[in-house]
Amino acid sequence: MKTLLIVDDEPRTRLGIQKTLVAWAAGKYRIECAASGVEALEWLKTNPVQILITDVRMPEVDGLQMLEALAKRGPLPVVIVISGYAEFEYAKKSLQLGAFDYILKPLDKAALIDTVQRAFERDSGKDRLDAMEKLVDPKLLEVGRDEARYGTAIKDAIAFIYGHLHEAITMKQVAEQLHLNASYFSVLFKEQTGVTFSDYLTRIRLQKAKELLVATRLPVWEIAEKVGYQTVKYFIKVFKDNEGMSPRQYRQQAADENPSIQ
């Protein structure tokens, strides 16, 4: 269950927000409270939250100081800041620190609920992005970061691979396309990308396969064809060797972890 934490030193405001959001959430979300920035920072050491609502003006540790401290620990949750008109400069600074939005006092229930709904939508979007990022092969990310420094031949080779991924591509075929000797092309590719041609091709095929397994309901045999494998049996073998599980198991695991992607 996703958690929202309300941080405010004024009991009436804090409990009023909690009462409003508990009624709105109807058990869908966990709504917690902290009476100060100090209490919140301590509570957050052992309790992850998706949404954080905080007042800016509090004794000891104010809302901005709390956000700065949290940012040092890692990525911030989706933050909503409460401020009065006289504290508008605080609200602006909170946005610079990464806050999602702010609400002015006196609080309007409809505006509060609307902002919280949008905050949970933002959090769901972050979940989907995080899930998709897990699909990406770290080695491919590394290769991609250096692509601007590649020579024309290697850039053209990579473009050819992407454009013909559904075909049975060979290194000799790509070298001929570029009018290069296959042995020379092999050395050049490894030299510039840091991986062999066959390793790169396999990684690209499996990357595309993982995306299709998670984002579509296509049968495994059809995905195998779309990423250039002549037989589904060989595709499954290569997938297992690299991912430690079958394509079906991978799809199921992704669905269990992030059903919203389906």
mmCIF file of N, CA, C and O in Angstrom, residues 18-97:
data_model
loop_
_atom_site.group_PDB
_atom_site.id
_atom_site.type_symbol
_atom_site.label_atom_id
_atom_site.label_comp_id
_atom_site.label_asym_id
_atom_site.label_seq_id
_atom_site.Cartn_x
_atom_site.Cartn_y
_atom_site.Cartn_z
ATOM 1 N N GLN A 18 -5.321 15.067 7.711
ATOM 2 C CA GLN A 18 -5.387 13.613 7.809
ATOM 3 C C GLN A 18 -6.830 13.117 7.693
ATOM 4 O O GLN A 18 -7.115 12.163 6.961
ATOM 5 N N LYS A 19 -7.756 13.781 8.404
ATOM 6 C CA LYS A 19 -9.158 13.380 8.378
ATOM 7 C C LYS A 19 -9.729 13.468 6.962
ATOM 8 O O LYS A 19 -10.419 12.551 6.487
ATOM 9 N N THR A 20 -9.411 14.570 6.273
ATOM 10 C CA THR A 20 -9.897 14.768 4.897
ATOM 11 C C THR A 20 -9.368 13.685 3.961
ATOM 12 O O THR A 20 -10.116 13.110 3.166
ATOM 13 N N LEU A 21 -8.063 13.384 4.074
ATOM 14 C CA LEU A 21 -7.447 12.433 3.152
ATOM 15 C C LEU A 21 -7.787 10.986 3.479
ATOM 16 O O LEU A 21 -7.890 10.153 2.579
ATOM 17 N N VAL A 22 -7.983 10.685 4.762
ATOM 18 C CA VAL A 22 -8.405 9.320 5.134
ATOM 19 C C VAL A 22 -9.786 9.034 4.547
ATOM 20 O O VAL A 22 -10.030 7.950 3.999
ATOM 21 N N ALA A 23 -10.680 10.016 4.618
ATOM 22 C CA ALA A 23 -12.027 9.850 4.054
ATOM 23 C C ALA A 23 -11.948 9.708 2.535
ATOM 24 O O ALA A 23 -12.643 8.879 1.938
ATOM 25 N N TRP A 24 -11.103 10.511 1.896
ATOM 26 C CA TRP A 24 -10.939 10.446 0.427
ATOM 27 C C TRP A 24 -10.303 9.138 -0.008
ATOM 28 O O TRP A 24 -10.748 8.507 -0.974
ATOM 29 N N ALA A 25 -9.258 8.699 0.699
ATOM 30 C CA ALA A 25 -8.518 7.497 0.303
ATOM 31 C C ALA A 25 -9.341 6.229 0.452
ATOM 32 O O ALA A 25 -9.152 5.269 -0.295
ATOM 33 N N ALA A 26 -10.244 6.209 1.414
ATOM 34 C CA ALA A 26 -11.142 5.059 1.640
ATOM 35 C C ALA A 26 -10.370 3.738 1.712
ATOM 36 O O ALA A 26 -10.759 2.727 1.151
ATOM 37 N N GLY A 27 -9.231 3.770 2.413
ATOM 38 C CA GLY A 27 -8.441 2.551 2.600
ATOM 39 C C GLY A 27 -7.473 2.225 1.479
ATOM 40 O O GLY A 27 -6.691 1.284 1.584
ATOM 41 N N LYS A 28 -7.495 3.012 0.410
ATOM 42 C CA LYS A 28 -6.619 2.727 -0.731
ATOM 43 C C LYS A 28 -5.168 3.100 -0.440
ATOM 44 O O LYS A 28 -4.242 2.470 -0.946
ATOM 45 N N TYR A 29 -4.992 4.159 0.378
ATOM 46 C CA TYR A 29 -3.655 4.615 0.734
ATOM 47 C C TYR A 29 -3.514 4.685 2.251
ATOM 48 O O TYR A 29 -4.493 4.867 2.971
ATOM 49 N N ARG A 30 -2.276 4.584 2.712
ATOM 50 C CA ARG A 30 -1.968 4.726 4.135
ATOM 51 C C ARG A 30 -1.652 6.202 4.392
ATOM 52 O O ARG A 30 -0.766 6.772 3.747
ATOM 53 N N ILE A 31 -2.334 6.827 5.339
ATOM 54 C CA ILE A 31 -2.152 8.247 5.632
ATOM 55 C C ILE A 31 -1.549 8.377 7.030
ATOM 56 O O ILE A 31 -2.186 8.022 8.021
ATOM 57 N N GLU A 32 -0.301 8.867 7.112
ATOM 58 C CA GLU A 32 0.407 8.990 8.387
ATOM 59 C C GLU A 32 0.708 10.452 8.699
ATOM 60 O O GLU A 32 0.647 11.315 7.815
ATOM 61 N N CYS A 33 1.060 10.725 9.971
ATOM 62 C CA CYS A 33 1.355 12.096 10.402
ATOM 63 C C CYS A 33 2.644 12.161 11.206
ATOM 64 O O CYS A 33 3.023 11.195 11.881
ATOM 65 N N ALA A 34 3.293 13.336 11.142
ATOM 66 C CA ALA A 34 4.431 13.646 12.013
ATOM 67 C C ALA A 34 4.245 15.085 12.481
ATOM 68 O O ALA A 34 3.824 15.947 11.710
ATOM 69 N N ALA A 35 4.583 15.340 13.754
ATOM 70 C CA ALA A 35 4.325 16.656 14.350
ATOM 71 C C ALA A 35 5.475 17.641 14.165
ATOM 72 O O ALA A 35 5.372 18.794 14.600
ATOM 73 N N SER A 36 6.558 17.222 13.539
ATOM 74 C CA SER A 36 7.693 18.129 13.323
ATOM 75 C C SER A 36 8.607 17.565 12.242
ATOM 76 O O SER A 36 8.526 16.375 11.894
ATOM 77 N N GLY A 37 9.492 18.428 11.735
ATOM 78 C CA GLY A 37 10.469 17.973 10.755
ATOM 79 C C GLY A 37 11.410 16.949 11.353
ATOM 80 O O GLY A 37 11.798 15.985 10.693
ATOM 81 N N VAL A 38 11.770 17.128 12.628
ATOM 82 C CA VAL A 38 12.662 16.180 13.322
ATOM 83 C C VAL A 38 12.007 14.806 13.403
ATOM 84 O O VAL A 38 12.620 13.778 13.098
ATOM 85 N N GLU A 39 10.745 14.792 13.826
ATOM 86 C CA GLU A 39 10.007 13.531 13.937
ATOM 87 C C GLU A 39 9.865 12.863 12.570
ATOM 88 O O GLU A 39 10.020 11.646 12.441
ATOM 89 N N ALA A 40 9.599 13.666 11.549
ATOM 90 C CA ALA A 40 9.432 13.125 10.196
ATOM 91 C C ALA A 40 10.720 12.495 9.689
ATOM 92 O O ALA A 40 10.710 11.390 9.133
ATOM 93 N N LEU A 41 11.845 13.184 9.867
ATOM 94 C CA LEU A 41 13.132 12.661 9.405
ATOM 95 C C LEU A 41 13.469 11.335 10.084
ATOM 96 O O LEU A 41 13.995 10.417 9.453
ATOM 97 N N GLU A 42 13.159 11.240 11.365
ATOM 98 C CA GLU A 42 13.414 9.991 12.089
ATOM 99 C C GLU A 42 12.500 8.876 11.578
ATOM 100 O O GLU A 42 12.941 7.753 11.345
ATOM 101 N N TRP A 43 11.226 9.202 11.402
ATOM 102 C CA TRP A 43 10.241 8.211 10.930
ATOM 103 C C TRP A 43 10.590 7.716 9.527
ATOM 104 O O TRP A 43 10.455 6.536 9.217
ATOM 105 N N LEU A 44 11.064 8.631 8.689
ATOM 106 C CA LEU A 44 11.374 8.294 7.298
ATOM 107 C C LEU A 44 12.627 7.432 7.150
ATOM 108 O O LEU A 44 12.882 6.898 6.069
ATOM 109 N N LYS A 45 13.396 7.285 8.209
ATOM 110 C CA LYS A 45 14.574 6.405 8.151
ATOM 111 C C LYS A 45 14.167 4.952 7.937
ATOM 112 O O LYS A 45 14.889 4.174 7.316
ATOM 113 N N THR A 46 13.004 4.594 8.450
ATOM 114 C CA THR A 46 12.561 3.193 8.377
ATOM 115 C C THR A 46 11.234 3.007 7.658
ATOM 116 O O THR A 46 10.755 1.887 7.523
ATOM 117 N N ASN A 47 10.634 4.099 7.180
ATOM 118 C CA ASN A 47 9.325 4.002 6.521
ATOM 119 C C ASN A 47 9.344 4.731 5.183
ATOM 120 O O ASN A 47 9.382 5.965 5.160
ATOM 121 N N PRO A 48 9.327 4.010 4.080
ATOM 122 C CA PRO A 48 9.282 4.681 2.775
ATOM 123 C C PRO A 48 7.921 5.319 2.532
ATOM 124 O O PRO A 48 6.887 4.790 2.955
ATOM 125 N N VAL A 49 7.920 6.499 1.901
ATOM 126 C CA VAL A 49 6.662 7.147 1.537
ATOM 127 C C VAL A 49 6.700 7.536 0.068
ATOM 128 O O VAL A 49 7.761 7.772 -0.497
ATOM 129 N N GLN A 50 5.536 7.584 -0.534
ATOM 130 C CA GLN A 50 5.430 7.999 -1.933
ATOM 131 C C GLN A 50 5.079 9.495 -2.040
ATOM 132 O O GLN A 50 5.550 10.172 -2.931
ATOM 133 N N ILE A 51 4.242 9.977 -1.099
ATOM 134 C CA ILE A 51 3.815 11.374 -1.108
ATOM 135 C C ILE A 51 4.128 11.996 0.251
ATOM 136 O O ILE A 51 3.846 11.395 1.293
ATOM 137 N N LEU A 52 4.695 13.207 0.230
ATOM 138 C CA LEU A 52 5.008 13.914 1.466
ATOM 139 C C LEU A 52 4.356 15.295 1.414
ATOM 140 O O LEU A 52 4.590 16.067 0.485
ATOM 141 N N ILE A 53 3.510 15.589 2.407
ATOM 142 C CA ILE A 53 2.903 16.922 2.540
ATOM 143 C C ILE A 53 3.544 17.591 3.739
ATOM 144 O O ILE A 53 3.511 17.044 4.846
ATOM 145 N N THR A 54 4.147 18.757 3.546
ATOM 146 C CA THR A 54 4.812 19.408 4.672
ATOM 147 C C THR A 54 4.551 20.909 4.720
ATOM 148 O O THR A 54 4.482 21.575 3.688
ATOM 149 N N ASP A 55 4.413 21.411 5.941
ATOM 150 C CA ASP A 55 4.362 22.852 6.160
ATOM 151 C C ASP A 55 5.790 23.387 5.992
ATOM 152 O O ASP A 55 6.761 22.656 6.219
ATOM 153 N N VAL A 56 5.939 24.658 5.594
ATOM 154 C CA VAL A 56 7.289 25.209 5.464
ATOM 155 C C VAL A 56 7.796 25.779 6.783
ATOM 156 O O VAL A 56 8.990 25.702 7.073
ATOM 157 N N ARG A 57 6.890 26.350 7.570
ATOM 158 C CA ARG A 57 7.294 26.983 8.825
ATOM 159 C C ARG A 57 7.071 26.026 9.993
ATOM 160 O O ARG A 57 5.947 25.774 10.403
ATOM 161 N N MET A 58 8.172 25.497 10.541
ATOM 162 C CA MET A 58 8.098 24.632 11.716
ATOM 163 C C MET A 58 9.328 24.892 12.575
ATOM 164 O O MET A 58 10.390 25.244 12.050
ATOM 165 N N PRO A 59 9.219 24.722 13.904
ATOM 166 C CA PRO A 59 10.386 24.937 14.778
ATOM 167 C C PRO A 59 11.443 23.842 14.575
ATOM 168 O O PRO A 59 11.147 22.773 14.039
ATOM 169 N N GLU A 60 12.651 24.123 14.980
ATOM 170 C CA GLU A 60 13.808 23.218 14.914
ATOM 171 C C GLU A 60 14.234 22.945 13.467
ATOM 172 O O GLU A 60 15.256 23.428 13.012
ATOM 173 N N VAL A 61 13.451 22.139 12.777
ATOM 174 C CA VAL A 61 13.744 21.829 11.366
ATOM 175 C C VAL A 61 12.522 22.209 10.546
ATOM 176 O O VAL A 61 11.459 21.607 10.695
ATOM 177 N N ASP A 62 12.654 23.234 9.682
ATOM 178 C CA ASP A 62 11.492 23.627 8.885
ATOM 179 C C ASP A 62 11.356 22.730 7.652
ATOM 180 O O ASP A 62 12.180 21.849 7.413
ATOM 181 N N GLY A 63 10.310 22.968 6.875
ATOM 182 C CA GLY A 63 10.032 22.110 5.733
ATOM 183 C C GLY A 63 11.153 22.065 4.714
ATOM 184 O O GLY A 63 11.480 20.998 4.173
ATOM 185 N N LEU A 64 11.773 23.216 4.441
ATOM 186 C CA LEU A 64 12.846 23.266 3.451
ATOM 187 C C LEU A 64 14.092 22.531 3.941
ATOM 188 O O LEU A 64 14.739 21.810 3.180
ATOM 189 N N GLN A 65 14.411 22.715 5.211
ATOM 190 C CA GLN A 65 15.567 22.008 5.785
ATOM 191 C C GLN A 65 15.332 20.498 5.757
ATOM 192 O O GLN A 65 16.257 19.713 5.511
ATOM 193 N N MET A 66 14.087 20.100 5.998
ATOM 194 C CA MET A 66 13.757 18.680 5.954
ATOM 195 C C MET A 66 13.946 18.125 4.541
ATOM 196 O O MET A 66 14.518 17.050 4.352
ATOM 197 N N LEU A 67 13.493 18.878 3.531
ATOM 198 C CA LEU A 67 13.655 18.430 2.140
ATOM 199 C C LEU A 67 15.128 18.330 1.762
ATOM 200 O O LEU A 67 15.540 17.385 1.078
ATOM 201 N N GLU A 68 15.921 19.309 2.213
ATOM 202 C CA GLU A 68 17.354 19.275 1.923
ATOM 203 C C GLU A 68 18.005 18.040 2.550
ATOM 204 O O GLU A 68 18.842 17.386 1.937
ATOM 205 N N ALA A 69 17.599 17.721 3.785
ATOM 206 C CA ALA A 69 18.149 16.545 4.468
ATOM 207 C C ALA A 69 17.728 15.259 3.758
ATOM 208 O O ALA A 69 18.531 14.338 3.589
ATOM 209 N N LEU A 70 16.486 15.201 3.337
ATOM 210 C CA LEU A 70 15.989 14.010 2.636
ATOM 211 C C LEU A 70 16.686 13.826 1.290
ATOM 212 O O LEU A 70 16.981 12.703 0.883
ATOM 213 N N ALA A 71 16.937 14.932 0.597
ATOM 214 C CA ALA A 71 17.580 14.860 -0.719
ATOM 215 C C ALA A 71 18.974 14.253 -0.620
ATOM 216 O O ALA A 71 19.447 13.604 -1.557
ATOM 217 N N LYS A 72 19.632 14.456 0.531
ATOM 218 C CA LYS A 72 20.968 13.874 0.726
ATOM 219 C C LYS A 72 20.907 12.365 0.911
ATOM 220 O O LYS A 72 21.882 11.662 0.676
ATOM 221 N N ARG A 73 19.749 11.865 1.346
ATOM 222 C CA ARG A 73 19.587 10.424 1.560
ATOM 223 C C ARG A 73 19.295 9.670 0.269
ATOM 224 O O ARG A 73 19.551 8.482 0.157
ATOM 225 N N GLY A 74 18.717 10.361 -0.700
ATOM 226 C CA GLY A 74 18.332 9.709 -1.951
ATOM 227 C C GLY A 74 17.227 10.480 -2.641
ATOM 228 O O GLY A 74 16.921 11.614 -2.267
ATOM 229 N N PRO A 75 16.589 9.865 -3.649
ATOM 230 C CA PRO A 75 15.513 10.557 -4.386
ATOM 231 C C PRO A 75 14.362 10.948 -3.456
ATOM 232 O O PRO A 75 13.959 10.174 -2.595
ATOM 233 N N LEU A 76 13.845 12.154 -3.653
ATOM 234 C CA LEU A 76 12.716 12.619 -2.847
ATOM 235 C C LEU A 76 11.431 11.924 -3.269
ATOM 236 O O LEU A 76 11.267 11.562 -4.438
ATOM 237 N N PRO A 77 10.481 11.762 -2.331
ATOM 238 C CA PRO A 77 9.140 11.342 -2.741
ATOM 239 C C PRO A 77 8.486 12.503 -3.497
ATOM 240 O O PRO A 77 9.102 13.544 -3.691
ATOM 241 N N VAL A 78 7.244 12.352 -3.885
ATOM 242 C CA VAL A 78 6.514 13.472 -4.491
ATOM 243 C C VAL A 78 6.103 14.395 -3.342
ATOM 244 O O VAL A 78 5.388 13.972 -2.438
ATOM 245 N N VAL A 79 6.573 15.644 -3.390
ATOM 246 C CA VAL A 79 6.409 16.555 -2.252
ATOM 247 C C VAL A 79 5.391 17.651 -2.558
ATOM 248 O O VAL A 79 5.434 18.292 -3.607
ATOM 249 N N ILE A 80 4.469 17.853 -1.597
ATOM 250 C CA ILE A 80 3.506 18.959 -1.653
ATOM 251 C C ILE A 80 3.792 19.849 -0.448
ATOM 252 O O ILE A 80 3.864 19.369 0.687
ATOM 253 N N VAL A 81 3.967 21.142 -0.696
ATOM 254 C CA VAL A 81 4.313 22.079 0.367
ATOM 255 C C VAL A 81 3.107 22.939 0.727
ATOM 256 O O VAL A 81 2.365 23.384 -0.150
ATOM 257 N N ILE A 82 2.912 23.152 2.030
ATOM 258 C CA ILE A 82 1.846 24.031 2.521
ATOM 259 C C ILE A 82 2.486 25.341 2.955
ATOM 260 O O ILE A 82 3.470 25.331 3.710
ATOM 261 N N SER A 83 1.955 26.469 2.493
ATOM 262 C CA SER A 83 2.513 27.758 2.919
ATOM 263 C C SER A 83 1.426 28.825 2.957
ATOM 264 O O SER A 83 0.409 28.709 2.284
ATOM 265 N N GLY A 84 1.681 29.854 3.752
ATOM 266 C CA GLY A 84 0.797 31.002 3.782
ATOM 267 C C GLY A 84 1.238 32.019 2.738
ATOM 268 O O GLY A 84 2.327 31.915 2.177
ATOM 269 N N TYR A 85 0.412 33.001 2.487
ATOM 270 C CA TYR A 85 0.756 34.026 1.495
ATOM 271 C C TYR A 85 2.066 34.722 1.854
ATOM 272 O O TYR A 85 2.885 35.037 0.997
ATOM 273 N N ALA A 86 2.287 34.950 3.147
ATOM 274 C CA ALA A 86 3.494 35.644 3.591
ATOM 275 C C ALA A 86 4.742 34.777 3.415
ATOM 276 O O ALA A 86 5.857 35.272 3.521
ATOM 277 N N GLU A 87 4.547 33.497 3.178
ATOM 278 C CA GLU A 87 5.677 32.563 3.061
ATOM 279 C C GLU A 87 5.895 32.135 1.616
ATOM 280 O O GLU A 87 6.474 31.095 1.341
ATOM 281 N N PHE A 88 5.405 32.951 0.669
ATOM 282 C CA PHE A 88 5.452 32.538 -0.735
ATOM 283 C C PHE A 88 6.878 32.290 -1.222
ATOM 284 O O PHE A 88 7.116 31.427 -2.053
ATOM 285 N N GLU A 89 7.849 33.049 -0.692
ATOM 286 C CA GLU A 89 9.247 32.839 -1.089
ATOM 287 C C GLU A 89 9.711 31.442 -0.685
ATOM 288 O O GLU A 89 10.495 30.812 -1.382
ATOM 289 N N TYR A 90 9.209 30.954 0.459
ATOM 290 C CA TYR A 90 9.521 29.594 0.880
ATOM 291 C C TYR A 90 8.973 28.589 -0.120
ATOM 292 O O TYR A 90 9.618 27.606 -0.471
ATOM 293 N N ALA A 91 7.748 28.839 -0.566
ATOM 294 C CA ALA A 91 7.113 27.933 -1.525
ATOM 295 C C ALA A 91 7.921 27.873 -2.813
ATOM 296 O O ALA A 91 8.132 26.804 -3.383
ATOM 297 N N LYS A 92 8.381 29.037 -3.276
ATOM 298 C CA LYS A 92 9.169 29.071 -4.511
ATOM 299 C C LYS A 92 10.470 28.288 -4.348
ATOM 300 O O LYS A 92 10.884 27.550 -5.240
ATOM 301 N N LYS A 93 11.097 28.437 -3.176
ATOM 302 C CA LYS A 93 12.343 27.714 -2.953
ATOM 303 C C LYS A 93 12.098 26.210 -2.891
ATOM 304 O O LYS A 93 12.921 25.411 -3.325
ATOM 305 N N SER A 94 10.943 25.831 -2.330
ATOM 306 C CA SER A 94 10.628 24.398 -2.240
ATOM 307 C C SER A 94 10.519 23.788 -3.637
ATOM 308 O O SER A 94 10.915 22.641 -3.862
ATOM 309 N N LEU A 95 9.984 24.552 -4.587
ATOM 310 C CA LEU A 95 9.888 24.062 -5.967
ATOM 311 C C LEU A 95 11.280 23.899 -6.561
ATOM 312 O O LEU A 95 11.544 22.948 -7.310
ATOM 313 N N GLN A 96 12.180 24.801 -6.214
ATOM 314 C CA GLN A 96 13.559 24.684 -6.691
ATOM 315 C C GLN A 96 14.235 23.439 -6.122
ATOM 316 O O GLN A 96 15.116 22.852 -6.746
ATOM 317 N N LEU A 97 13.817 23.030 -4.914
ATOM 318 C CA LEU A 97 14.379 21.833 -4.288
ATOM 319 C C LEU A 97 13.761 20.546 -4.835
ATOM 320 O O LEU A 97 14.191 19.454 -4.480
#
